[in-house]
One Martini backbone bead per residue (centre of mass of N, CA, C, O) as a GRO file, in nm:
protein
  420
    1PHE     BB    1   1.299  -2.328  -1.100
    2THR     BB    2   1.498  -2.418  -1.342
    3LYS     BB    3   1.637  -2.712  -1.431
    4ILE     BB    4   1.993  -2.796  -1.483
    5SER     BB    5   2.229  -3.025  -1.562
    6SER     BB    6   2.380  -2.822  -1.767
    7GLN     BB    7   2.521  -2.590  -1.968
    8ARG     BB    8   2.533  -2.779  -2.226
    9ALA     BB    9   2.227  -2.815  -2.259
   10TYR     BB   10   2.176  -2.556  -2.410
   11ILE     BB   11   2.336  -2.627  -2.667
   12ARG     BB   12   2.173  -2.878  -2.737
   13LYS     BB   13   1.910  -2.725  -2.777
   14LEU     BB   14   2.004  -2.555  -3.016
   15ARG     BB   15   2.069  -2.794  -3.213
   16ASN     BB   16   1.739  -2.886  -3.174
   17PHE     BB   17   1.537  -2.668  -3.281
   18ALA     BB   18   1.401  -2.809  -3.535
   19SER     BB   19   1.226  -3.019  -3.343
   20TYR     BB   20   1.050  -2.785  -3.279
   21SER     BB   21   0.744  -2.649  -3.191
   22THR     BB   22   0.537  -2.362  -3.231
   23ALA     BB   23   0.346  -2.187  -3.034
   24GLU     BB   24   0.076  -2.001  -3.052
   25ALA     BB   25  -0.063  -1.708  -3.000
   26GLY     BB   26  -0.322  -1.810  -2.855
   27SER     BB   27  -0.615  -1.948  -2.866
   28SER     BB   28  -0.860  -2.119  -3.043
   29SER     BB   29  -1.081  -1.896  -2.913
   30SER     BB   30  -0.992  -1.651  -3.038
   31GLU     BB   31  -1.113  -1.297  -3.044
   32TRP     BB   32  -1.182  -1.017  -3.229
   33HIS     BB   33  -1.235  -0.661  -3.139
   34HIS     BB   34  -1.414  -0.353  -3.227
   35VAL     BB   35  -1.374  -0.078  -3.001
   36PRO     BB   36  -1.408   0.156  -2.782
   37LYS     BB   37  -1.179   0.270  -2.570
   38ASP     BB   38  -1.358   0.401  -2.334
   39SER     BB   39  -1.511   0.121  -2.268
   40LEU     BB   40  -1.221  -0.024  -2.144
   41LEU     BB   41  -1.037   0.223  -2.097
   42GLY     BB   42  -0.870   0.439  -1.821
   43LEU     BB   43  -0.727   0.351  -1.551
   44GLY     BB   44  -1.025   0.294  -1.406
   45ASP     BB   45  -1.175   0.551  -1.489
   46GLY     BB   46  -1.521   0.530  -1.520
   47LEU     BB   47  -1.548   0.225  -1.500
   48ASP     BB   48  -1.713  -0.051  -1.508
   49GLU     BB   49  -1.736  -0.380  -1.410
   50GLU     BB   50  -1.779  -0.492  -1.693
   51ALA     BB   51  -1.513  -0.399  -1.815
   52HIS     BB   52  -1.330  -0.552  -1.619
   53SER     BB   53  -1.441  -0.831  -1.684
   54ILE     BB   54  -1.366  -0.836  -1.983
   55MET     BB   55  -1.053  -0.779  -1.952
   56ARG     BB   56  -0.982  -1.049  -1.812
   57GLY     BB   57  -1.045  -1.196  -2.116
   58CYS     BB   58  -0.791  -1.032  -2.223
   59ASP     BB   59  -0.466  -1.069  -2.418
   60ALA     BB   60  -0.521  -0.817  -2.626
   61VAL     BB   61  -0.406  -0.482  -2.724
   62VAL     BB   62  -0.486  -0.228  -2.979
   63THR     BB   63  -0.314   0.079  -3.039
   64THR     BB   64  -0.325   0.403  -3.205
   65LEU     BB   65  -0.068   0.633  -3.312
   66ASN     BB   66  -0.075   0.958  -3.437
   67ILE     BB   67   0.208   1.146  -3.498
   68ASN     BB   68   0.111   1.410  -3.636
   69ASP     BB   69  -0.123   1.478  -3.388
   70ASN     BB   70  -0.102   1.314  -3.123
   71THR     BB   71  -0.318   1.068  -3.149
   72ILE     BB   72  -0.567   0.855  -3.039
   73ASP     BB   73  -0.748   0.613  -3.123
   74PRO     BB   74  -1.088   0.557  -3.040
   75THR     BB   75  -1.008   0.268  -3.123
   76ILE     BB   76  -0.990  -0.087  -3.059
   77TRP     BB   77  -0.819  -0.392  -3.026
   78ALA     BB   78  -0.958  -0.701  -2.890
   79ARG     BB   79  -0.862  -1.010  -2.728
   80THR     BB   80  -1.033  -1.304  -2.673
   81PHE     BB   81  -1.027  -1.628  -2.457
   82HIS     BB   82  -1.311  -1.586  -2.314
   83ALA     BB   83  -1.627  -1.656  -2.369
   84PRO     BB   84  -1.783  -1.453  -2.184
   85SER     BB   85  -1.618  -1.209  -2.282
   86ALA     BB   86  -1.695  -1.228  -2.579
   87LYS     BB   87  -1.997  -1.182  -2.540
   88LYS     BB   88  -1.971  -0.905  -2.404
   89MET     BB   89  -1.819  -0.774  -2.639
   90GLN     BB   90  -2.045  -0.801  -2.846
   91ASN     BB   91  -2.246  -0.625  -2.692
   92LEU     BB   92  -2.070  -0.373  -2.692
   93ALA     BB   93  -2.049  -0.343  -3.002
   94GLN     BB   94  -2.359  -0.298  -3.040
   95LEU     BB   95  -2.367  -0.030  -2.869
   96HIS     BB   96  -2.084   0.049  -3.053
   97PRO     BB   97  -2.088   0.107  -3.353
   98GLN     BB   98  -1.875   0.076  -3.636
   99GLN     BB   99  -1.728   0.245  -3.897
  100GLU     BB  100  -1.650   0.008  -4.157
  101ASP     BB  101  -1.490  -0.191  -4.346
  102GLU     BB  102  -1.502  -0.505  -4.468
  103SER     BB  103  -1.171  -0.521  -4.471
  104MET     BB  104  -1.144  -0.479  -4.184
  105SER     BB  105  -0.863  -0.541  -3.966
  106VAL     BB  106  -0.622  -0.652  -3.802
  107PRO     BB  107  -0.324  -0.546  -3.777
  108LYS     BB  108  -0.050  -0.710  -3.893
  109GLU     BB  109   0.165  -0.580  -3.707
  110ALA     BB  110   0.036  -0.682  -3.443
  111ILE     BB  111   0.048  -0.984  -3.498
  112GLU     BB  112   0.353  -0.998  -3.539
  113ALA     BB  113   0.430  -0.897  -3.255
  114ILE     BB  114   0.298  -1.120  -3.094
  115GLN     BB  115   0.442  -1.362  -3.229
  116ALA     BB  116   0.736  -1.269  -3.182
  117THR     BB  117   0.716  -1.253  -2.871
  118HIS     BB  118   0.636  -1.545  -2.833
  119ARG     BB  119   0.888  -1.669  -2.963
  120TRP     BB  120   1.088  -1.544  -2.773
  121SER     BB  121   0.975  -1.680  -2.516
  122SER     BB  122   0.998  -1.978  -2.631
  123ASN     BB  123   1.272  -2.000  -2.828
  124PHE     BB  124   1.459  -1.842  -2.609
  125VAL     BB  125   1.395  -1.805  -2.305
  126ARG     BB  126   1.300  -2.092  -2.235
  127ARG     BB  127   1.533  -2.270  -2.373
  128LEU     BB  128   1.754  -2.096  -2.194
  129ALA     BB  129   1.654  -2.020  -1.909
  130LEU     BB  130   1.631  -1.684  -1.848
  131CYS     BB  131   1.347  -1.744  -1.698
  132PRO     BB  132   1.156  -1.871  -1.431
  133TRP     BB  133   0.854  -1.804  -1.576
  134ALA     BB  134   0.819  -1.880  -1.875
  135GLY     BB  135   0.687  -2.160  -1.875
  136SER     BB  136   0.437  -2.098  -1.697
  137SER     BB  137   0.328  -1.867  -1.868
  138LEU     BB  138   0.293  -2.030  -2.138
  139ASP     BB  139   0.106  -2.263  -1.987
  140THR     BB  140  -0.089  -2.020  -1.908
  141LEU     BB  141  -0.388  -1.913  -1.951
  142GLY     BB  142  -0.362  -1.558  -1.961
  143ALA     BB  143  -0.073  -1.468  -1.846
  144ILE     BB  144  -0.030  -1.330  -2.123
  145ARG     BB  145   0.001  -0.982  -2.215
  146TYR     BB  146  -0.080  -0.767  -2.496
  147TRP     BB  147   0.053  -0.430  -2.568
  148ILE     BB  148  -0.019  -0.241  -2.852
  149LEU     BB  149   0.171   0.030  -3.004
  150LEU     BB  150   0.081   0.195  -3.279
  151VAL     BB  151   0.284   0.371  -3.513
  152ASP     BB  152   0.164   0.637  -3.712
  153ASP     BB  153   0.224   0.770  -4.061
  154ASN     BB  154   0.036   0.958  -4.292
  155ASN     BB  155   0.324   1.136  -4.369
  156ASN     BB  156   0.567   0.926  -4.514
  157ASP     BB  157   0.664   1.109  -4.794
  158ASN     BB  158   0.918   1.218  -4.717
  159ASP     BB  159   1.271   1.303  -4.804
  160GLY     BB  160   1.440   1.363  -4.520
  161GLY     BB  161   1.408   1.656  -4.477
  162ASP     BB  162   1.301   1.944  -4.432
  163THR     BB  163   1.007   2.058  -4.251
  164LEU     BB  164   0.677   2.182  -4.223
  165GLN     BB  165   0.573   2.287  -3.886
  166ASN     BB  166   0.376   2.512  -3.764
  167GLY     BB  167   0.553   2.733  -3.943
  168GLN     BB  168   0.812   2.538  -3.909
  169TYR     BB  169   1.125   2.433  -3.953
  170LYS     BB  170   1.239   2.088  -3.950
  171SER     BB  171   1.455   1.870  -3.873
  172VAL     BB  172   1.530   1.550  -3.847
  173LYS     BB  173   1.614   1.564  -3.545
  174GLU     BB  174   1.366   1.718  -3.445
  175ARG     BB  175   1.158   1.510  -3.533
  176GLU     BB  176   1.275   1.276  -3.373
  177TRP     BB  177   1.240   1.403  -3.095
  178ASP     BB  178   0.933   1.446  -3.108
  179THR     BB  179   0.862   1.153  -3.157
  180ASN     BB  180   0.984   1.024  -2.908
  181ARG     BB  181   0.823   1.186  -2.702
  182ALA     BB  182   0.537   1.101  -2.794
  183VAL     BB  183   0.569   0.794  -2.775
  184LEU     BB  184   0.669   0.775  -2.473
  185ASP     BB  185   0.429   0.911  -2.343
  186LYS     BB  186   0.225   0.691  -2.438
  187MET     BB  187   0.372   0.452  -2.312
  188GLU     BB  188   0.330   0.527  -2.021
  189ASP     BB  189   0.025   0.498  -2.025
  190PHE     BB  190   0.032   0.197  -2.111
  191VAL     BB  191   0.187   0.086  -1.869
  192ARG     BB  192  -0.021   0.169  -1.660
  193GLU     BB  193  -0.251   0.010  -1.781
  194ALA     BB  194  -0.115  -0.271  -1.767
  195GLY     BB  195  -0.058  -0.270  -1.462
  196ASN     BB  196  -0.353  -0.248  -1.365
  197HIS     BB  197  -0.447  -0.501  -1.512
  198LEU     BB  198  -0.261  -0.698  -1.361
  199GLU     BB  199  -0.389  -0.655  -1.087
  200GLN     BB  200  -0.675  -0.754  -1.166
  201ILE     BB  201  -0.602  -1.054  -1.273
  202THR     BB  202  -0.462  -1.126  -0.971
  203SER     BB  203  -0.741  -1.076  -0.850
  204ASN     BB  204  -1.020  -1.088  -0.693
  205TYR     BB  205  -1.355  -1.106  -0.774
  206GLU     BB  206  -1.612  -0.914  -0.587
  207GLU     BB  207  -1.905  -0.919  -0.765
  208GLY     BB  208  -2.022  -1.215  -0.837
  209ASP     BB  209  -1.914  -1.308  -1.121
  210ASP     BB  210  -1.933  -1.612  -1.276
  211ASP     BB  211  -1.797  -1.518  -1.567
  212SER     BB  212  -1.544  -1.451  -1.449
  213MET     BB  213  -1.227  -1.462  -1.427
  214ASP     BB  214  -0.992  -1.612  -1.289
  215PRO     BB  215  -0.722  -1.569  -1.129
  216ILE     BB  216  -0.394  -1.505  -1.175
  217ASP     BB  217  -0.097  -1.602  -1.107
  218PRO     BB  218   0.142  -1.380  -1.001
  219SER     BB  219   0.401  -1.566  -1.081
  220VAL     BB  220   0.297  -1.567  -1.417
  221ALA     BB  221   0.226  -1.285  -1.468
  222ILE     BB  222   0.236  -1.091  -1.786
  223SER     BB  223   0.327  -0.780  -1.949
  224PHE     BB  224   0.343  -0.648  -2.286
  225VAL     BB  225   0.488  -0.349  -2.405
  226ILE     BB  226   0.459  -0.257  -2.756
  227LEU     BB  227   0.643  -0.122  -3.014
  228VAL     BB  228   0.498  -0.026  -3.342
  229ASP     BB  229   0.556   0.003  -3.680
  230ARG     BB  230   0.313   0.065  -3.933
  231THR     BB  231   0.507   0.141  -4.196
  232THR     BB  232   0.641  -0.144  -4.124
  233THR     BB  233   0.788  -0.449  -4.138
  234THR     BB  234   0.947  -0.592  -3.826
  235ALA     BB  235   0.969  -0.925  -3.800
  236THR     BB  236   1.193  -0.912  -4.034
  237ALA     BB  237   1.521  -0.974  -4.089
  238PRO     BB  238   1.799  -0.923  -4.220
  239SER     BB  239   2.069  -1.128  -4.265
  240SER     BB  240   2.282  -0.901  -4.127
  241GLN     BB  241   2.060  -0.877  -3.890
  242PRO     BB  242   1.929  -0.918  -3.553
  243SER     BB  243   1.738  -0.675  -3.620
  244PRO     BB  244   1.492  -0.487  -3.698
  245PRO     BB  245   1.374  -0.271  -3.905
  246ARG     BB  246   1.350   0.067  -3.979
  247SER     BB  247   1.211   0.337  -4.059
  248SER     BB  248   1.306   0.629  -4.214
  249ASN     BB  249   1.132   0.807  -3.989
  250LYS     BB  250   1.166   0.703  -3.704
  251LEU     BB  251   0.925   0.613  -3.491
  252LEU     BB  252   1.131   0.460  -3.324
  253PRO     BB  253   1.333   0.427  -3.068
  254ASP     BB  254   1.624   0.408  -2.972
  255PHE     BB  255   1.797   0.284  -2.716
  256SER     BB  256   1.884   0.534  -2.555
  257PRO     BB  257   1.605   0.682  -2.519
  258PHE     BB  258   1.457   0.433  -2.413
  259HIS     BB  259   1.632   0.386  -2.160
  260ASP     BB  260   1.591   0.663  -2.032
  261PHE     BB  261   1.288   0.636  -2.006
  262PHE     BB  262   1.282   0.389  -1.823
  263LEU     BB  263   1.442   0.505  -1.584
  264SER     BB  264   1.244   0.736  -1.530
  265LEU     BB  265   0.991   0.561  -1.482
  266GLU     BB  266   1.099   0.389  -1.255
  267ASP     BB  267   1.155   0.623  -1.061
  268GLN     BB  268   0.865   0.731  -1.052
  269LEU     BB  269   0.729   0.478  -0.935
  270LEU     BB  270   0.906   0.466  -0.677
  271ASP     BB  271   0.838   0.749  -0.573
  272GLU     BB  272   0.535   0.700  -0.538
  273CYS     BB  273   0.572   0.478  -0.329
  274ASP     BB  274   0.733   0.636  -0.119
  275ALA     BB  275   0.518   0.856  -0.072
  276TYR     BB  276   0.300   0.670   0.031
  277TRP     BB  277   0.463   0.558   0.281
  278ASP     BB  278   0.520   0.830   0.407
  279ASP     BB  279   0.224   0.892   0.465
  280ILE     BB  280   0.174   0.653   0.646
  281ASP     BB  281   0.393   0.713   0.857
  282ALA     BB  282   0.291   0.994   0.936
  283LYS     BB  283   0.017   0.898   1.041
  284VAL     BB  284   0.114   0.692   1.252
  285GLU     BB  285   0.309   0.918   1.400
  286GLY     BB  286   0.137   1.199   1.395
  287GLU     BB  287   0.247   1.410   1.158
  288GLY     BB  288  -0.023   1.431   1.047
  289SER     BB  289  -0.309   1.548   0.956
  290ASP     BB  290  -0.672   1.547   0.933
  291ASP     BB  291  -0.651   1.608   0.652
  292ASP     BB  292  -0.739   1.462   0.358
  293ASP     BB  293  -0.487   1.559   0.185
  294ASN     BB  294  -0.280   1.386   0.382
  295GLU     BB  295  -0.389   1.136   0.282
  296PRO     BB  296  -0.361   0.854   0.143
  297ASP     BB  297  -0.434   0.681  -0.100
  298LYS     BB  298  -0.635   0.420  -0.150
  299ASP     BB  299  -0.453   0.343  -0.374
  300THR     BB  300  -0.195   0.176  -0.470
  301PRO     BB  301   0.067   0.230  -0.628
  302LEU     BB  302   0.211   0.084  -0.893
  303GLY     BB  303   0.513   0.070  -0.775
  304CYS     BB  304   0.418  -0.134  -0.535
  305GLU     BB  305   0.307  -0.383  -0.743
  306VAL     BB  306   0.499  -0.317  -0.996
  307THR     BB  307   0.743  -0.447  -1.227
  308ILE     BB  308   0.985  -0.324  -1.450
  309ALA     BB  309   1.113  -0.391  -1.792
  310ALA     BB  310   1.365  -0.372  -2.046
  311PHE     BB  311   1.359  -0.387  -2.415
  312HIS     BB  312   1.572  -0.432  -2.720
  313PRO     BB  313   1.705  -0.473  -3.037
  314GLN     BB  314   1.978  -0.281  -2.938
  315TRP     BB  315   2.095  -0.399  -2.699
  316LYS     BB  316   2.343  -0.256  -2.463
  317PHE     BB  317   2.608  -0.323  -2.260
  318GLY     BB  318   2.816  -0.059  -2.196
  319GLN     BB  319   2.748   0.148  -2.423
  320ASN     BB  320   2.781   0.394  -2.622
  321ASP     BB  321   2.594   0.602  -2.816
  322ASN     BB  322   2.746   0.563  -3.082
  323ASN     BB  323   2.729   0.256  -3.091
  324VAL     BB  324   2.424   0.219  -3.050
  325GLU     BB  325   2.349   0.433  -3.306
  326GLY     BB  326   2.583   0.438  -3.528
  327GLY     BB  327   2.777   0.712  -3.503
  328GLY     BB  328   3.046   0.535  -3.430
  329GLY     BB  329   3.208   0.300  -3.520
  330GLU     BB  330   3.220  -0.034  -3.415
  331GLU     BB  331   3.022  -0.268  -3.328
  332THR     BB  332   2.996  -0.452  -3.013
  333GLU     BB  333   2.916  -0.767  -2.939
  334HIS     BB  334   2.751  -0.944  -2.671
  335PRO     BB  335   2.601  -1.204  -2.529
  336ILE     BB  336   2.443  -1.044  -2.301
  337ASP     BB  337   2.262  -0.872  -2.491
  338PHE     BB  338   2.046  -1.114  -2.540
  339GLU     BB  339   1.888  -1.085  -2.270
  340LYS     BB  340   1.755  -0.786  -2.400
  341ARG     BB  341   1.643  -0.901  -2.665
  342THR     BB  342   1.399  -0.785  -2.900
  343PRO     BB  343   1.194  -0.728  -3.167
  344TYR     BB  344   1.088  -0.496  -2.973
  345PRO     BB  345   1.005  -0.240  -2.802
  346THR     BB  346   0.999  -0.323  -2.443
  347ILE     BB  347   0.770  -0.359  -2.160
  348SER     BB  348   0.755  -0.519  -1.858
  349CYS     BB  349   0.504  -0.669  -1.635
  350VAL     BB  350   0.520  -0.746  -1.287
  351MET     BB  351   0.477  -0.874  -0.991
  352SER     BB  352   0.635  -0.796  -0.700
  353SER     BB  353   0.570  -1.057  -0.542
  354ALA     BB  354   0.739  -1.240  -0.729
  355ILE     BB  355   1.010  -1.110  -0.666
  356ASP     BB  356   1.006  -1.145  -0.361
  357ALA     BB  357   0.991  -1.455  -0.364
  358LEU     BB  358   1.263  -1.490  -0.511
  359MET     BB  359   1.444  -1.339  -0.306
  360ASN     BB  360   1.352  -1.554  -0.065
  361GLU     BB  361   1.468  -1.784  -0.195
  362LYS     BB  362   1.589  -2.113  -0.123
  363LYS     BB  363   1.831  -2.316  -0.205
  364SER     BB  364   1.854  -2.636  -0.253
  365ASN     BB  365   2.055  -2.906  -0.256
  366ASP     BB  366   1.927  -3.042  -0.501
  367ASP     BB  367   1.948  -2.808  -0.695
  368ALA     BB  368   2.255  -2.763  -0.672
  369ALA     BB  369   2.336  -3.050  -0.781
  370ASP     BB  370   2.207  -2.988  -1.083
  371ILE     BB  371   2.428  -2.750  -1.098
  372ILE     BB  372   2.698  -2.636  -1.301
  373VAL     BB  373   2.869  -2.422  -1.088
  374ASP     BB  374   2.985  -2.187  -0.915
  375SER     BB  375   3.004  -2.118  -0.580
  376GLU     BB  376   2.938  -1.815  -0.603
  377ILE     BB  377   2.660  -1.855  -0.730
  378LEU     BB  378   2.526  -2.030  -0.502
  379SER     BB  379   2.567  -1.792  -0.273
  380ALA     BB  380   2.374  -1.624  -0.412
  381PRO     BB  381   2.118  -1.476  -0.485
  382VAL     BB  382   1.880  -1.563  -0.700
  383THR     BB  383   1.899  -1.322  -0.899
  384GLU     BB  384   2.209  -1.345  -0.929
  385ARG     BB  385   2.211  -1.633  -1.037
  386ILE     BB  386   2.056  -1.581  -1.291
  387ALA     BB  387   2.254  -1.377  -1.413
  388ALA     BB  388   2.502  -1.568  -1.408
  389LEU     BB  389   2.382  -1.796  -1.579
  390ASN     BB  390   2.319  -1.630  -1.828
  391GLU     BB  391   2.604  -1.541  -1.890
  392LYS     BB  392   2.725  -1.825  -1.915
  393THR     BB  393   2.542  -1.929  -2.138
  394LEU     BB  394   2.594  -1.706  -2.356
  395GLU     BB  395   2.901  -1.739  -2.371
  396GLU     BB  396   2.901  -2.037  -2.472
  397ILE     BB  397   2.746  -1.981  -2.735
  398GLY     BB  398   2.761  -1.704  -2.863
  399VAL     BB  399   2.709  -1.461  -3.092
  400GLU     BB  400   2.665  -1.609  -3.361
  401ARG     BB  401   2.452  -1.814  -3.259
  402LEU     BB  402   2.255  -1.612  -3.136
  403ARG     BB  403   2.198  -1.458  -3.395
  404GLU     BB  404   2.083  -1.699  -3.551
  405VAL     BB  405   1.855  -1.780  -3.357
  406PHE     BB  406   1.710  -1.508  -3.345
  407LYS     BB  407   1.649  -1.493  -3.648
  408THR     BB  408   1.515  -1.785  -3.705
  409GLU     BB  409   1.330  -1.822  -3.420
  410VAL     BB  410   1.204  -1.517  -3.416
  411LEU     BB  411   1.203  -1.336  -3.692
  412GLN     BB  412   1.175  -1.588  -3.938
  413CYS     BB  413   0.924  -1.702  -3.883
  414PRO     BB  414   0.632  -1.782  -3.960
  415ILE     BB  415   0.350  -1.592  -4.067
  416LYS     BB  416   0.021  -1.519  -3.948
  417HIS     BB  417  -0.255  -1.359  -4.131
  418ASN     BB  418  -0.464  -1.362  -3.870
  419SER     BB  419  -0.642  -1.395  -3.575
  420GLU     BB  420  -0.362  -1.519  -3.449
   0.00000   0.00000   0.00000
């Protein structure tokens, strides 16, 4: 847990932002590969151990969703940072050659999303100490994994009015609803994919492959599942807005539907975990039958192992839908909103064991002496203390300064359009 000499130290850090250099996402040996999706991904079903071994050395995956026909591109871009994994990936690419243009390269929107999310983690979350794992995750090679879902609209030249789809005219609102549902359905699949991958990279590799990556410490491993609009550059915000612009056809969901989706997914994952343990309890207590169908699944459900959290460029705590989506009245920003603001709609996945360890952590007297906070904060559980400290920190900085820092240090930093 990050030690802080005083709350004012945060503000001093903000004043000195210009003196910091920003580490780029990805190591110097990062290499992108264009390969068939089914050869590496698939929620672990039907994949051989070689694919799992390769993926342990990948820190970024880019998948494209064509919203017009609601299909996923059969190929993905995957970035390796581990030399043996890169060699295996090259062999895989040779086995499945792709027909592509000489000019074909990693989509720049994906690179921008990775870099912007990295800057948010480094220049905002870490420097304001809003998360106890941020520093260790950033400093550990391979601890942060980026899962980019590019949303593409190959027919984005409509005039914003009613359009004919499948023999029926659909209004702008109807198209927006259909788009949100399609995007979020695919995002759920991607979250589950990322969560299963997180479990794999934090566990020991049992196949005796000397070239496989060593496991990542579960307390620092994190995966970001990020929605990106491919029809517009979203990493740079206009000067009057703290959040990136959206395309006119609104391929990405606003905060309200995104938040509703997250709450529903979180409940679903927890329900799956509860059902799993209910089956275990029933079997132990002799209430279940001997039939194999009544036995719990061999693999523990994702919700028992991974904890998810949501972030969004428009995040608002306690705001009504009209204010959130700009439907009425003047938006009121609060400092605490920036605790959950990210450049793109994002869901993070962390190992639940890391959360459990933090929940059980007891603050030492030495740590308490180094932090100038109210006694009520010190007596609260660790997670509540983090939330209270974050609110206190952000309140002292204020909305105007937070908006400026988020814009200049996260959204408008220079972008590198290359393999990094």
